[in-house]
Short mmCIF file of C-alpha atoms and ligand atoms in Angstrom, two decimals:
data_model
loop_
_atom_site.label_atom_id
_atom_site.label_comp_id
_atom_site.label_asym_id
_atom_site.label_seq_id
_atom_site.Cartn_x
_atom_site.Cartn_y
_atom_site.Cartn_z
CA MET L 1 -14.93 -15.51 9.58
CA LEU L 2 -16.53 -14.97 6.07
CA GLN L 3 -19.78 -15.64 6.94
CA GLY L 4 -22.35 -13.55 4.99
CA LYS L 5 -19.76 -12.39 2.73
CA THR L 6 -20.51 -12.79 -1.36
CA ILE L 7 -17.21 -13.53 -3.25
CA VAL L 8 -17.23 -13.47 -6.57
CA LEU L 9 -14.09 -15.92 -7.32
CA GLY L 10 -12.86 -15.12 -11.22
CA VAL L 11 -10.67 -18.20 -12.55
CA THR L 12 -8.58 -17.40 -15.55
CA GLY L 13 -6.66 -19.03 -18.18
CA GLY L 14 -3.05 -20.17 -16.36
CA ILE L 15 -2.18 -23.76 -14.93
CA ALA L 16 -2.80 -22.54 -11.50
CA ALA L 17 -6.58 -22.47 -12.24
CA TYR L 18 -6.35 -26.12 -10.68
CA LYS L 19 -5.57 -24.30 -7.34
CA ALA L 20 -8.31 -22.12 -7.42
CA ALA L 21 -10.38 -25.33 -6.70
CA ALA L 22 -9.33 -25.83 -3.70
CA LEU L 23 -9.64 -21.84 -3.34
CA CYS L 24 -13.15 -21.86 -4.02
CA SER L 25 -13.29 -24.88 -1.22
CA LYS L 26 -11.71 -23.14 1.63
CA LEU L 27 -13.85 -20.00 1.08
CA LYS L 28 -16.79 -21.76 1.28
CA GLN L 29 -15.65 -23.48 4.30
CA GLU L 30 -14.78 -20.37 5.78
CA GLY L 31 -18.55 -19.39 5.39
CA ALA L 32 -18.48 -17.03 2.45
CA GLU L 33 -20.78 -17.40 -0.56
CA VAL L 34 -18.87 -17.98 -4.01
CA HIS L 35 -19.68 -17.17 -7.35
CA VAL L 36 -17.25 -18.43 -10.12
CA ILE L 37 -16.87 -16.68 -13.24
CA MET L 38 -14.42 -18.35 -15.45
CA THR L 39 -12.77 -17.15 -18.53
CA SER L 40 -12.76 -18.90 -21.79
CA SER L 41 -9.24 -20.36 -21.39
CA ALA L 42 -9.70 -21.06 -18.01
CA THR L 43 -12.19 -23.77 -19.03
CA GLN L 44 -9.41 -25.25 -21.03
CA PHE L 45 -7.41 -26.31 -17.62
CA ILE L 46 -10.33 -27.20 -15.46
CA SER L 47 -14.21 -27.98 -15.76
CA GLU L 48 -16.91 -25.46 -14.86
CA LEU L 49 -18.75 -29.06 -13.37
CA THR L 50 -15.82 -28.73 -10.46
CA PHE L 51 -16.49 -25.36 -9.68
CA GLN L 52 -20.23 -25.77 -9.71
CA THR L 53 -19.77 -28.80 -7.08
CA LEU L 54 -17.67 -27.01 -4.87
CA SER L 55 -19.64 -23.48 -4.82
CA ARG L 56 -22.92 -25.31 -4.75
CA GLN L 57 -23.55 -22.16 -7.30
CA ASN L 58 -24.08 -21.67 -10.97
CA VAL L 59 -20.73 -20.98 -12.99
CA TYR L 60 -20.67 -18.16 -15.40
CA THR L 61 -18.47 -18.27 -18.51
CA ASP L 62 -20.34 -16.26 -21.20
CA THR L 63 -22.01 -13.12 -20.78
CA PHE L 64 -24.80 -13.85 -23.29
CA ASP L 65 -25.77 -16.69 -21.31
CA GLU L 66 -28.65 -15.21 -19.18
CA ARG L 67 -30.04 -18.10 -17.36
CA ASP L 68 -32.53 -15.65 -15.35
CA ALA L 69 -34.52 -12.92 -17.22
CA SER L 70 -35.00 -10.82 -13.95
CA VAL L 71 -31.67 -9.69 -14.03
CA VAL L 72 -28.72 -9.24 -15.86
CA SER L 73 -26.12 -11.36 -14.71
CA HIS L 74 -22.63 -9.35 -14.89
CA ILE L 75 -24.72 -6.12 -13.34
CA HIS L 76 -26.39 -8.67 -10.55
CA LEU L 77 -23.29 -10.37 -9.61
CA ALA L 78 -21.19 -7.24 -9.60
CA ASP L 79 -23.50 -5.55 -7.39
CA HIS L 80 -23.82 -8.55 -4.85
CA ALA L 81 -20.02 -8.98 -4.41
CA ASP L 82 -18.28 -7.91 -1.24
CA LEU L 83 -15.23 -8.87 -2.90
CA VAL L 84 -14.20 -9.56 -6.32
CA LEU L 85 -11.04 -11.83 -6.33
CA ILE L 86 -9.42 -12.62 -9.16
CA ALA L 87 -7.27 -15.58 -9.19
CA PRO L 88 -5.14 -17.32 -10.78
CA ALA L 89 -4.92 -14.00 -13.04
CA THR L 90 -3.31 -14.03 -15.97
CA ALA L 91 -0.71 -11.14 -17.58
CA ASN L 92 -3.87 -11.00 -20.26
CA VAL L 93 -6.79 -10.04 -17.62
CA ILE L 94 -4.67 -7.62 -15.94
CA ALA L 95 -3.90 -5.85 -18.89
CA LYS L 96 -7.24 -6.03 -20.28
CA MET L 97 -8.66 -4.41 -16.20
CA ALA L 98 -5.42 -1.82 -16.71
CA HIS L 99 -6.96 -1.00 -20.08
CA GLY L 100 -10.49 -1.18 -18.97
CA LEU L 101 -11.50 -3.70 -21.67
CA ALA L 102 -14.74 -5.48 -21.22
CA ASP L 103 -15.04 -8.16 -23.59
CA ASP L 104 -15.97 -11.41 -21.72
CA MET L 105 -18.09 -12.32 -18.02
CA LEU L 106 -15.42 -11.55 -15.84
CA THR L 107 -14.22 -8.28 -17.34
CA THR L 108 -17.71 -6.71 -17.52
CA THR L 109 -18.45 -7.56 -14.24
CA VAL L 110 -14.91 -6.23 -12.73
CA LEU L 111 -15.92 -2.97 -14.79
CA ALA L 112 -19.45 -2.82 -13.25
CA THR L 113 -18.51 -3.57 -9.67
CA MET L 114 -17.95 -1.02 -6.68
CA ALA L 115 -16.59 -3.84 -4.43
CA PRO L 116 -12.97 -4.60 -3.85
CA ILE L 117 -10.78 -6.04 -6.24
CA LEU L 118 -8.30 -8.31 -4.76
CA VAL L 119 -5.83 -10.09 -7.44
CA ALA L 120 -3.28 -13.11 -7.33
CA PRO L 121 -1.41 -12.99 -10.48
CA ALA L 122 -0.01 -16.27 -11.76
CA MET L 123 2.52 -16.57 -14.89
CA ASN L 124 5.86 -17.38 -16.19
CA VAL L 125 8.78 -15.30 -14.13
CA HIS L 126 9.74 -13.07 -17.19
CA MET L 127 6.17 -12.36 -18.00
CA TYR L 128 5.42 -11.20 -14.26
CA ALA L 129 8.55 -8.85 -14.68
CA HIS L 130 7.87 -7.48 -17.86
CA PRO L 131 7.44 -3.65 -17.72
CA ALA L 132 3.87 -3.87 -19.18
CA VAL L 133 2.76 -6.31 -16.66
CA GLN L 134 4.24 -4.45 -14.05
CA GLN L 135 3.19 -1.09 -15.22
CA ASN L 136 -0.69 -2.25 -15.74
CA MET L 137 -0.67 -3.48 -11.85
CA ASP L 138 0.83 0.25 -10.59
CA VAL L 139 -2.04 1.74 -12.92
CA LEU L 140 -4.65 -1.03 -11.01
CA ARG L 141 -3.03 -0.23 -7.61
CA GLN L 142 -3.62 3.36 -7.97
CA ARG L 143 -7.20 2.85 -8.71
CA GLY L 144 -7.34 0.60 -5.54
CA VAL L 145 -7.00 -2.98 -6.78
CA MET L 146 -5.31 -5.24 -3.93
CA PHE L 147 -2.41 -7.67 -5.44
CA ILE L 148 -1.30 -11.05 -3.54
CA GLU L 149 2.18 -11.04 -4.78
CA PRO L 150 2.99 -14.65 -6.76
CA GLU L 151 5.93 -16.57 -4.87
CA GLU L 152 9.05 -17.82 -6.21
CA GLY L 153 9.67 -21.45 -6.84
CA LEU L 154 9.67 -23.81 -9.47
CA LEU L 155 7.10 -22.95 -12.16
CA ALA L 156 5.15 -25.20 -14.63
CA CYS L 157 6.95 -23.90 -17.33
CA GLY L 158 10.05 -25.10 -16.02
CA TYR L 159 11.42 -21.87 -15.09
CA THR L 160 12.23 -21.39 -11.36
CA GLY L 161 11.49 -18.20 -9.91
CA LYS L 162 8.51 -15.45 -8.92
CA GLY L 163 5.39 -16.21 -10.75
CA ARG L 164 3.56 -18.98 -8.54
CA MET L 165 0.15 -18.26 -7.45
CA ALA L 166 0.12 -17.95 -4.13
CA GLU L 167 -1.24 -20.77 -2.14
CA PRO L 168 -4.87 -21.06 -1.44
CA GLU L 169 -4.51 -20.97 2.06
CA HIS L 170 -2.44 -17.49 2.27
CA ILE L 171 -4.84 -16.14 -0.36
CA VAL L 172 -7.59 -17.05 2.22
CA GLU L 173 -5.67 -15.79 4.92
CA HIS L 174 -5.55 -12.27 2.91
CA VAL L 175 -9.01 -12.49 2.11
CA LYS L 176 -10.10 -12.97 6.07
CA GLN L 177 -7.79 -9.90 6.99
CA TRP L 178 -9.13 -7.99 4.47
CA CYS L 179 -12.39 -8.84 5.88
CA ALA L 180 -11.50 -8.06 9.44
CA THR L 181 -9.86 -4.70 8.41
CA ALA L 182 -12.87 -3.36 6.40
CA LYS L 183 -15.17 -4.07 9.42
CA GLU L 184 -12.42 -2.22 11.59
CA GLN L 185 -12.75 0.76 9.42
CA ALA L 186 -16.57 0.59 8.84
CA VAL L 187 -16.61 0.62 12.97
CA SER L 188 -14.32 3.68 13.12
CA GLU L 189 -15.94 5.53 10.62
CA VAL L 190 -19.51 5.31 12.38
CA ALA L 191 -17.86 5.89 15.69
CA LEU L 192 -15.93 9.04 14.50
CA PRO L 193 -18.99 11.72 14.40
CA SER L 194 -20.18 10.45 18.18
CA LYS L 195 -16.69 10.25 19.15
CA LEU L 196 -16.13 14.05 17.96
CA GLY L 197 -19.57 14.99 19.33
CA HIS L 198 -20.52 18.71 18.67
CA ASP L 199 -17.15 19.30 16.85
CA ALA L 200 -18.51 17.10 13.89
CA GLU L 201 -20.80 19.60 13.54
CA LEU L 202 -18.18 22.45 13.21
CA GLN L 203 -16.34 20.70 10.65
CA PRO L 204 -18.36 19.43 8.20
CA GLY L 205 -17.38 16.45 6.30
CA LEU L 206 -15.42 14.72 9.08
CA GLY L 207 -17.79 12.03 9.63
CA GLY L 208 -17.28 10.45 6.07
CA GLY L 209 -13.98 8.57 5.31
CA GLU L 210 -13.56 10.77 2.04
CA GLU L 211 -13.69 14.00 4.02
CA LEU L 212 -11.83 12.93 7.29
CA LEU L 213 -8.86 15.49 5.84
CA SER L 214 -10.45 18.07 4.11
CA GLY L 215 -8.89 21.33 4.70
CA ARG L 216 -5.84 19.64 5.78
CA THR L 217 -2.47 19.89 4.27
CA VAL L 218 -0.60 16.47 4.33
CA LEU L 219 3.20 16.27 3.66
CA VAL L 220 4.53 12.81 2.57
CA THR L 221 8.15 11.75 1.92
CA ALA L 222 8.38 8.42 -0.11
CA GLY L 223 10.82 6.31 -1.74
CA GLY L 224 14.93 6.32 -0.96
CA THR L 225 17.45 8.68 -0.32
CA LEU L 226 20.64 8.67 -2.91
CA GLU L 227 24.21 9.88 -2.01
CA ARG L 228 26.63 9.96 -5.27
CA ILE L 229 30.18 8.87 -4.74
CA ASP L 230 30.66 9.94 -8.44
CA PRO L 231 29.22 10.87 -11.52
CA VAL L 232 28.10 7.28 -11.78
CA ARG L 233 28.02 5.67 -8.48
CA TYR L 234 25.99 6.41 -5.46
CA ILE L 235 24.94 4.70 -2.00
CA THR L 236 21.23 4.09 -1.99
CA ASN L 237 18.71 1.61 -0.61
CA ASP L 238 15.55 -0.50 -1.51
CA SER L 239 12.46 1.37 -1.16
CA SER L 240 10.68 1.70 -4.38
CA GLY L 241 8.08 4.28 -3.04
CA LYS L 242 5.00 1.78 -2.88
CA MET L 243 4.14 2.95 0.56
CA GLY L 244 4.93 6.31 0.57
CA PHE L 245 2.79 6.70 -2.67
CA ALA L 246 -0.07 4.62 -1.03
CA VAL L 247 0.20 6.74 1.99
CA ALA L 248 -0.05 10.15 -0.36
CA ASP L 249 -3.08 8.34 -2.55
CA ALA L 250 -4.95 7.79 0.43
CA ALA L 251 -4.59 11.33 2.05
CA ARG L 252 -5.74 12.55 -1.27
CA SER L 253 -9.16 10.47 -1.30
CA MET L 254 -9.83 11.38 2.13
CA GLY L 255 -9.94 15.32 0.79
CA ALA L 256 -6.65 16.80 2.01
CA LYS L 257 -3.87 18.82 -0.48
CA VAL L 258 -0.86 16.73 -0.66
CA ILE L 259 2.71 17.65 -1.04
CA LEU L 260 4.58 14.54 -1.91
CA ILE L 261 8.13 14.48 -1.85
CA ALA L 262 9.82 11.65 -3.50
CA GLY L 263 13.51 10.41 -3.75
CA GLN L 264 14.54 7.52 -5.85
CA THR L 265 11.43 5.44 -6.69
CA GLN L 266 10.44 2.31 -8.56
CA VAL L 267 6.45 3.07 -9.21
CA ALA L 268 4.91 6.16 -11.04
CA PRO L 269 3.40 8.71 -8.30
CA PRO L 270 0.02 9.39 -7.37
CA GLU L 271 -1.73 11.80 -9.43
CA GLY L 272 -3.51 14.82 -8.15
CA MET L 273 -1.04 16.52 -6.01
CA GLU L 274 2.35 18.82 -6.05
CA VAL L 275 5.14 16.29 -6.57
CA ILE L 276 8.83 17.61 -5.41
CA ALA L 277 11.43 14.97 -6.89
CA VAL L 278 14.74 15.20 -4.70
CA GLU L 279 17.85 13.08 -4.72
CA SER L 280 20.09 13.14 -1.51
CA THR L 281 19.05 13.07 1.87
CA GLN L 282 20.14 17.09 1.96
CA ASP L 283 17.69 17.62 -0.78
CA MET L 284 14.80 15.88 0.93
CA PHE L 285 16.07 17.77 3.93
CA ASP L 286 15.70 21.37 2.16
CA ALA L 287 11.95 20.42 0.43
CA VAL L 288 10.74 18.83 3.51
CA THR L 289 11.74 21.98 5.97
CA SER L 290 10.81 24.60 3.20
CA GLN L 291 7.04 22.86 3.04
CA TYR L 292 6.97 22.33 7.07
CA ASP L 293 5.22 25.61 7.78
CA ASN L 294 2.44 24.69 5.29
CA ALA L 295 1.49 21.09 6.94
CA ASP L 296 -0.62 19.89 9.10
CA ILE L 297 0.66 16.31 9.22
CA VAL L 298 3.81 15.13 8.24
CA ILE L 299 4.36 11.28 7.17
CA MET L 300 7.87 10.37 6.49
CA THR L 301 7.57 7.38 4.81
CA ALA L 302 10.82 7.69 2.65
CA ALA L 303 13.79 5.50 3.83
CA VAL L 304 16.48 8.22 4.73
CA ALA L 305 20.15 7.57 3.89
CA ASP L 306 22.34 8.43 7.24
CA TYR L 307 25.46 8.81 6.27
CA ARG L 308 26.84 10.22 2.78
CA PRO L 309 30.32 10.51 1.20
CA VAL L 310 32.53 12.98 2.60
CA ASN L 311 33.81 13.95 -0.93
CA ARG L 312 31.88 13.44 -3.86
CA ALA L 313 34.39 12.69 -7.11
CA THR L 314 33.67 15.32 -9.96
CA GLN L 315 35.05 12.72 -12.23
CA LYS L 316 34.56 8.64 -12.37
CA LEU L 317 36.79 7.42 -10.08
CA LYS L 318 39.71 5.05 -11.66
CA LYS L 319 40.36 1.51 -10.31
CA THR L 320 43.90 2.17 -7.88
CA GLY L 321 44.81 -0.11 -5.23
CA GLU L 322 43.55 -3.69 -3.89
CA LYS L 323 40.92 -1.11 -1.41
CA LEU L 324 39.09 1.45 -1.88
CA ILE L 325 38.22 3.23 1.38
CA ILE L 326 34.94 6.02 1.20
CA GLU L 327 34.71 8.28 3.93
CA LEU L 328 31.24 8.83 5.23
CA GLU L 329 29.67 11.55 7.21
CA ARG L 330 26.25 11.74 8.99
CA ASN L 331 23.21 13.02 7.14
CA PRO L 332 20.79 15.70 9.12
CA ASP L 333 18.07 13.48 10.82
CA ILE L 334 14.97 15.25 8.62
CA LEU L 335 12.31 14.17 11.23
CA GLU L 336 14.60 14.83 14.47
CA GLU L 337 14.58 18.34 12.89
CA LEU L 338 11.06 18.56 12.04
CA GLY L 339 10.25 17.06 16.02
CA LYS L 340 12.54 19.94 17.56
CA ARG L 341 10.51 22.89 15.15
CA LYS L 342 7.05 21.12 15.60
CA MET L 343 4.38 23.59 16.30
CA HIS L 344 0.70 22.47 14.94
CA GLN L 345 1.97 19.53 13.03
CA PHE L 346 0.79 15.82 13.79
CA LEU L 347 4.24 13.79 12.96
CA VAL L 348 3.92 10.31 11.68
CA GLY L 349 7.48 8.20 10.92
CA PHE L 350 8.24 5.00 9.87
CA ALA L 351 10.61 2.56 11.41
CA ALA L 352 12.34 0.13 9.22
CA GLU L 353 13.54 -2.27 11.91
CA THR L 354 14.66 -5.96 11.97
CA GLU L 355 14.70 -6.82 15.57
CA HIS L 356 13.65 -5.33 19.09
CA VAL L 357 10.90 -3.70 16.98
CA GLU L 358 8.75 -2.44 19.64
CA GLN L 359 11.71 -0.66 21.75
CA TYR L 360 13.64 0.87 18.90
CA ALA L 361 10.38 2.10 17.38
CA ILE L 362 9.28 3.61 20.64
CA ASP L 363 13.03 5.27 20.87
CA LYS L 364 12.27 6.85 17.62
CA LEU L 365 9.23 8.14 18.49
CA ARG L 366 10.34 9.66 21.53
CA ARG L 367 13.64 11.19 20.52
CA LYS L 368 12.29 12.60 16.94
CA ARG L 369 9.11 13.94 19.24
CA LEU L 370 6.46 11.79 17.01
CA ASP L 371 2.89 11.63 17.31
CA LEU L 372 2.96 8.34 15.88
CA ILE L 373 5.03 5.42 14.65
CA VAL L 374 4.73 2.86 12.08
CA ALA L 375 6.95 0.30 12.42
CA ASN L 376 7.81 -2.42 9.63
CA ASP L 377 10.01 -5.68 9.58
CA VAL L 378 11.95 -4.83 6.54
CA SER L 379 14.18 -8.31 6.88
CA ARG L 380 10.83 -10.03 5.17
CA SER L 381 10.31 -10.53 1.90
CA ASP L 382 6.65 -10.58 1.54
CA ALA L 383 6.50 -7.19 3.31
CA GLY L 384 8.54 -3.95 3.85
CA PHE L 385 10.55 -2.52 1.36
CA ARG L 386 9.45 -3.35 -2.66
CA SER L 387 6.48 -5.53 -1.71
CA ASP L 388 2.93 -4.53 -2.94
CA ASN L 389 2.29 -5.61 0.87
CA ASN L 390 3.23 -4.54 3.85
CA GLU L 391 2.35 -5.78 8.09
CA VAL L 392 3.03 -2.91 10.32
CA LEU L 393 2.58 -1.97 14.09
CA ILE L 394 1.32 1.35 14.91
CA TYR L 395 2.88 3.18 18.15
CA GLU L 396 2.41 5.81 19.90
CA GLU L 397 3.89 7.54 23.65
CA GLN L 398 1.58 5.05 25.62
CA GLY L 399 2.19 2.12 23.55
CA LEU L 400 0.94 0.06 20.62
CA VAL L 401 -2.11 1.70 19.40
CA GLU L 402 -2.82 -1.34 16.61
CA ARG L 403 -1.17 -4.27 14.37
CA ILE L 404 -2.35 -4.05 10.69
CA PRO L 405 -1.87 -7.52 9.61
CA LEU L 406 -0.35 -8.26 6.00
CA MET L 407 -2.37 -6.68 3.51
CA ALA L 408 -1.65 -4.44 0.47
CA LYS L 409 -0.25 -1.02 1.39
CA THR L 410 -2.75 0.69 -0.27
CA GLY L 411 -4.99 -0.83 3.14
CA ILE L 412 -2.23 0.36 5.49
CA ALA L 413 -2.17 3.65 4.40
CA LYS L 414 -5.94 4.09 4.30
CA ARG L 415 -6.15 2.59 8.18
CA LEU L 416 -3.11 4.54 9.07
CA LEU L 417 -5.02 7.78 7.75
CA HIS L 418 -8.19 6.95 9.48
CA ILE L 419 -5.84 6.30 12.80
CA VAL L 420 -4.28 9.90 12.10
CA ALA L 421 -7.54 11.94 11.67
CA GLU L 422 -8.99 10.37 15.04
CA ARG L 423 -5.97 11.52 17.01
CA LEU L 424 -6.63 15.25 15.44
CA PRO L 425 -7.38 17.66 18.07
CA ALA L 426 -11.52 18.60 17.05
CA GLY L 427 -13.52 20.97 17.80
CA SER L 428 -13.18 25.00 18.03
CA GLY L 429 -11.37 25.58 21.55
CA GLN L 430 -8.94 22.51 21.03
CA ARG L 431 -9.10 21.78 17.49
CA MET L 432 -5.67 21.69 15.63
CA LEU L 433 -5.66 24.68 13.70
CA THR L 434 -5.00 24.20 10.02
CA ALA L 435 -1.44 25.86 8.68
CA GLU L 436 -3.73 28.12 6.90
CA GLU L 437 -5.50 29.47 10.36
CA VAL L 438 -2.16 29.56 11.97
CA ARG L 439 -0.73 31.71 9.29
CA SER L 440 -3.89 33.98 9.49
CA LEU L 441 -3.29 34.70 13.21
CA GLU L 442 0.47 35.84 12.30
O1 PMT T 501 9.19 2.31 -0.40
P1 PMT T 501 8.62 0.94 -0.22
O2 PMT T 501 9.30 -0.28 -1.10
O3 PMT T 501 7.12 0.42 -0.46
O4 PMT T 501 9.07 0.62 1.39
C1 PMT T 501 8.92 1.14 2.23
C2 PMT T 501 9.30 1.55 3.77
C3 PMT T 501 10.42 0.34 4.02
C4 PMT T 501 10.42 1.82 2.98
C5 PMT T 501 8.69 2.11 4.75
O5 PMT T 501 7.77 1.31 5.06
C6 PMT T 501 10.29 2.71 5.86
O6 PMT T 501 9.79 1.79 6.75
N1 PMT T 501 10.42 3.87 5.97
C7 PMT T 501 11.18 4.34 6.85
C8 PMT T 501 12.67 3.56 6.29
C9 PMT T 501 13.65 4.29 7.29
O7 PMT T 501 14.69 5.49 6.65
O8 PMT T 501 13.32 3.92 8.78
P2 PMT T 501 14.27 4.32 9.75
O9 PMT T 501 13.94 3.74 11.00
O10 PMT T 501 15.64 4.34 9.33
O11 PMT T 501 14.06 6.01 10.18
C10 PMT T 501 13.24 6.34 11.41
C11 PMT T 501 12.18 7.54 10.41
O12 PMT T 501 13.18 8.87 10.80
C12 PMT T 501 11.66 7.06 9.15
O13 PMT T 501 10.48 8.03 9.04
C13 PMT T 501 12.80 8.35 8.02
O14 PMT T 501 12.03 8.65 6.84
C14 PMT T 501 13.07 9.60 9.26
N2 PMT T 501 14.77 9.91 8.91
C15 PMT T 501 15.59 8.94 8.96
C16 PMT T 501 16.89 9.15 8.92
C17 PMT T 501 17.47 10.65 8.31
N3 PMT T 501 18.27 11.09 8.15
N4 PMT T 501 16.40 11.60 8.50
C18 PMT T 501 14.93 10.68 8.65
O15 PMT T 501 13.82 11.72 8.69
#
């Protein structure tokens, strides 16, 4: 699976460094050429010789230890890597990467590489939850760095919780999935201009990934809506906004103008787009419908509350009897309404399911008159709500379009948008008119 791939494996100074030996060996068994860079702290936990023996390559620990006069080692490694994998990644190296520091062999290579970067953090549970670490990770995510979340369990420091580096088998699986998707993406990017035929000439830039959505306006919703019970209490859900933000950022990087409508979220929205903050489902309904005419593509990633309290107390509710019954009433279904009003727009919904995924997803697709629906299993802890990763099934009216295996939400978003771009009618006669063109006809 990894035959012909060059992987730079960065090992940093945590107890999980010992697991990196198994990781190195497994990557090698899958056919990858593995070049290991260790930080000086990593050498306190495991020896250079271990990695040299397993990888059958020189191990790098010092930027200035240039063994081959014909190359500058960190640039050479950076240029030749298909993937840079950092496992385990300490809070320190994550912070250095987020701030662009380059004071050792690993961080100089990371800064110099154009290859994708995959990071498997490992640290104490409180360190991992610390806002500084989480913010650094968010910054890196926005730059396209992928993360394999640590697992929960007993940590070497004695605590139990989230912080244990993902198992080497899991990381290798992730690398293989990334590799398969990257290959598919490359094929679809090469295939697209020929699929579009003469139309590609009519729409300059459609052949390249970066320009696939140029001239289009993409409306994305993200996060969860929130329904107030009284001034201090509310009903909401677990959506962090990560999936929607990844979709919005990917659309922007593919040349689209993006309007992002965000409910309650736990991470910062991406830059380079108009962001409209909303609270309740009704607020989201108003914002989305007011922007609908301007949109060519709508992707509803938000987790929308189906019900709201009939009465919203203006003062904080006081304790009264043993039970408090809150009466709820139906919220509008935003996507269903968009389906009814659909003109030129390409509509994509997300389906949060726990069972009968295909049946429920296709039912939503038909009921809401969608072009595509992206189903995810929200009962999983390693995907769906809040996780950095997701695994999705994309359906159209005729059935399954593609199953995207577990990977970073940023990767899912890019692949989804490629699938959307492939389906936009192309060519002067049948091309979907952009929102601007529709207005100019009116
Ligand atoms: O934000 P994250 O933590 O990254 O999590 C991502 C996610 C799990 C929220 C996301 O991947 C996801 O599944 N979003 C859809 C959540 C949802 O509301 O699903 P649903 O099956 O209830 O609704 C189907 C579609 O109808 C959705 O596109 C939803 O936005 C839309 N809807 C639902 C109800 C409603 N009243 N109006 C709507 O428009």
